[in-house]
mmCIF file of C-alpha atoms in Angstrom:
data_model
loop_
_atom_site.group_PDB
_atom_site.id
_atom_site.type_symbol
_atom_site.label_atom_id
_atom_site.label_comp_id
_atom_site.label_asym_id
_atom_site.label_seq_id
_atom_site.Cartn_x
_atom_site.Cartn_y
_atom_site.Cartn_z
ATOM 1 C CA MET A 1 10.065 30.287 11.657
ATOM 2 C CA LYS A 2 12.933 27.847 11.737
ATOM 3 C CA MET A 3 12.726 24.848 13.987
ATOM 4 C CA LYS A 4 15.728 22.760 14.858
ATOM 5 C CA MET A 5 15.075 19.177 15.791
ATOM 6 C CA VAL A 6 17.922 17.532 17.666
ATOM 7 C CA TRP A 7 18.005 13.825 18.351
ATOM 8 C CA SER A 8 20.861 12.328 20.393
ATOM 9 C CA SER A 9 21.783 8.836 19.425
ATOM 10 C CA TRP A 10 22.260 6.157 22.017
ATOM 11 C CA HIS A 11 25.885 5.786 20.918
ATOM 12 C CA GLN A 12 26.621 9.461 21.543
ATOM 13 C CA SER A 13 25.147 9.161 25.041
ATOM 14 C CA VAL A 14 27.276 6.127 25.845
ATOM 15 C CA ARG A 15 30.439 7.888 24.659
ATOM 16 C CA ALA A 16 29.525 10.961 26.727
ATOM 17 C CA SER A 17 28.997 8.843 29.859
ATOM 18 C CA GLU A 18 32.350 7.130 29.270
ATOM 19 C CA ARG A 19 33.946 10.606 29.373
ATOM 20 C CA GLY A 20 32.126 11.297 32.643
ATOM 21 C CA GLU A 21 29.609 13.670 31.051
ATOM 22 C CA THR A 22 25.903 13.655 31.795
ATOM 23 C CA ARG A 23 23.712 13.770 28.745
ATOM 24 C CA LEU A 24 19.953 13.532 28.354
ATOM 25 C CA THR A 25 18.956 11.115 25.657
ATOM 26 C CA TYR A 26 16.045 11.068 23.290
ATOM 27 C CA SER A 27 14.001 7.905 23.639
ATOM 28 C CA HIS A 28 11.932 6.996 20.607
ATOM 29 C CA ILE A 29 9.026 4.579 20.799
ATOM 30 C CA ASP A 30 10.751 2.261 18.334
ATOM 31 C CA ASN A 31 14.043 2.394 20.302
ATOM 32 C CA MET A 32 15.994 3.365 17.220
ATOM 33 C CA ASP A 33 19.605 4.180 17.922
ATOM 34 C CA SER A 34 20.537 6.558 15.101
ATOM 35 C CA HIS A 35 19.055 9.992 14.608
ATOM 36 C CA MET A 36 19.874 13.041 12.566
ATOM 37 C CA LYS A 37 19.904 16.721 13.390
ATOM 38 C CA THR A 38 18.060 18.828 10.828
ATOM 39 C CA THR A 39 16.505 22.249 10.288
ATOM 40 C CA LEU A 40 13.020 22.665 8.844
ATOM 41 C CA ASN A 41 11.282 25.833 7.693
ATOM 42 C CA ILE A 42 7.729 25.684 9.022
ATOM 43 C CA PRO A 43 5.154 28.482 8.649
ATOM 44 C CA ASP A 44 4.428 30.297 11.940
ATOM 45 C CA ALA A 45 0.757 29.297 12.001
ATOM 46 C CA LEU A 46 1.609 25.618 11.526
ATOM 47 C CA MET A 47 4.355 25.840 14.133
ATOM 48 C CA GLY A 48 1.858 27.251 16.627
ATOM 49 C CA ARG A 49 -0.516 24.366 15.969
ATOM 50 C CA LEU A 50 2.355 21.900 16.367
ATOM 51 C CA LYS A 51 3.359 23.410 19.729
ATOM 52 C CA ARG A 52 -0.219 23.324 21.025
ATOM 53 C CA GLU A 53 -0.745 19.725 19.908
ATOM 54 C CA ALA A 54 2.566 18.629 21.447
ATOM 55 C CA ALA A 55 1.574 20.244 24.748
ATOM 56 C CA ARG A 56 -1.905 18.699 24.588
ATOM 57 C CA GLN A 57 -0.454 15.205 24.056
ATOM 58 C CA GLY A 58 2.450 15.663 26.467
ATOM 59 C CA ARG A 59 4.946 14.863 23.710
ATOM 60 C CA THR A 60 7.763 16.786 22.073
ATOM 61 C CA MET A 61 7.351 18.545 18.753
ATOM 62 C CA SER A 62 10.077 16.285 17.358
ATOM 63 C CA GLU A 63 8.087 13.197 18.319
ATOM 64 C CA LEU A 64 4.987 14.530 16.569
ATOM 65 C CA VAL A 65 6.872 15.481 13.405
ATOM 66 C CA GLU A 66 8.624 12.121 13.312
ATOM 67 C CA THR A 67 5.342 10.256 13.811
ATOM 68 C CA ALA A 68 3.682 12.272 11.040
ATOM 69 C CA LEU A 69 6.556 11.582 8.644
ATOM 70 C CA ARG A 70 6.473 7.871 9.435
ATOM 71 C CA MET A 71 2.714 7.744 8.821
ATOM 72 C CA LEU A 72 3.098 9.579 5.503
ATOM 73 C CA LEU A 73 5.854 7.291 4.286
ATOM 74 C CA GLU A 74 4.086 4.120 5.467
ATOM 75 C CA ALA A 75 0.873 5.186 3.715
ATOM 76 C CA GLU A 76 2.777 5.481 0.435
ATOM 77 C CA LYS A 77 4.228 1.988 0.884
ATOM 78 C CA ASN A 78 0.888 0.406 1.726
ATOM 79 C CA GLU A 79 -1.002 1.647 -1.331
ATOM 80 C CA VAL A 80 -2.276 -1.403 -3.186
ATOM 81 C CA ASP A 81 -4.145 -1.773 -6.447
ATOM 82 C CA LEU A 82 -7.510 -3.228 -5.563
ATOM 83 C CA PRO A 83 -9.116 -5.827 -7.799
ATOM 84 C CA PRO A 84 -12.107 -4.629 -9.812
ATOM 85 C CA LEU A 85 -15.509 -4.873 -8.193
ATOM 86 C CA PRO A 86 -17.535 -7.939 -9.177
ATOM 87 C CA THR A 87 -20.310 -7.618 -11.735
ATOM 88 C CA PHE A 88 -23.420 -9.736 -11.907
ATOM 89 C CA HIS A 89 -25.802 -10.655 -14.696
ATOM 90 C CA GLY A 90 -29.314 -10.051 -13.443
ATOM 91 C CA GLY A 91 -30.905 -12.618 -15.744
ATOM 92 C CA GLY A 92 -32.489 -10.160 -18.150
ATOM 93 C CA GLU A 93 -35.818 -8.370 -18.103
ATOM 94 C CA ARG A 94 -38.772 -10.175 -16.607
ATOM 95 C CA VAL A 95 -41.359 -7.664 -17.720
ATOM 96 C CA ASP A 96 -41.718 -4.699 -20.050
ATOM 97 C CA ILE A 97 -41.950 -1.786 -17.618
ATOM 98 C CA ALA A 98 -43.960 0.175 -20.181
ATOM 99 C CA ASP A 99 -46.751 -2.402 -19.710
ATOM 100 C CA ARG A 100 -48.233 -1.375 -16.354
ATOM 101 C CA GLU A 101 -50.509 -4.304 -16.008
ATOM 102 C CA ALA A 102 -47.655 -6.770 -16.568
ATOM 103 C CA LEU A 103 -45.496 -4.839 -14.083
ATOM 104 C CA TYR A 104 -48.271 -4.859 -11.440
ATOM 105 C CA ASP A 105 -48.868 -8.539 -12.028
ATOM 106 C CA LEU A 106 -45.176 -9.302 -11.460
ATOM 107 C CA MET A 107 -44.939 -7.084 -8.374
ATOM 108 C CA GLU A 108 -48.096 -8.470 -6.806
ATOM 109 C CA ARG A 109 -47.567 -11.987 -8.141
ATOM 110 C CA ARG A 110 -51.042 -12.063 -9.663
#
């Protein structure tokens, strides 16, 4: 199934109103003023899930797709090499564990 996502830019809306036209605008949470029209090929099953989730959240499919893309791209940017975990020297053996009596003495502090 093909899905067309159409975003009207703020500038296009202003020009339309100057010509006396009425145009509904797309309002993004980040108030960005430039958007692109594109066509995506999405499998039918995934498209159905997208429609249901958009209805459940009361948002448009375009908003959900845009949010998902932003999260994906931000996650790639935020990947950081973590420093190695610390290691500790335990001070060596305190008892030969093969010697039960010595082990019991250490455990019971005899």
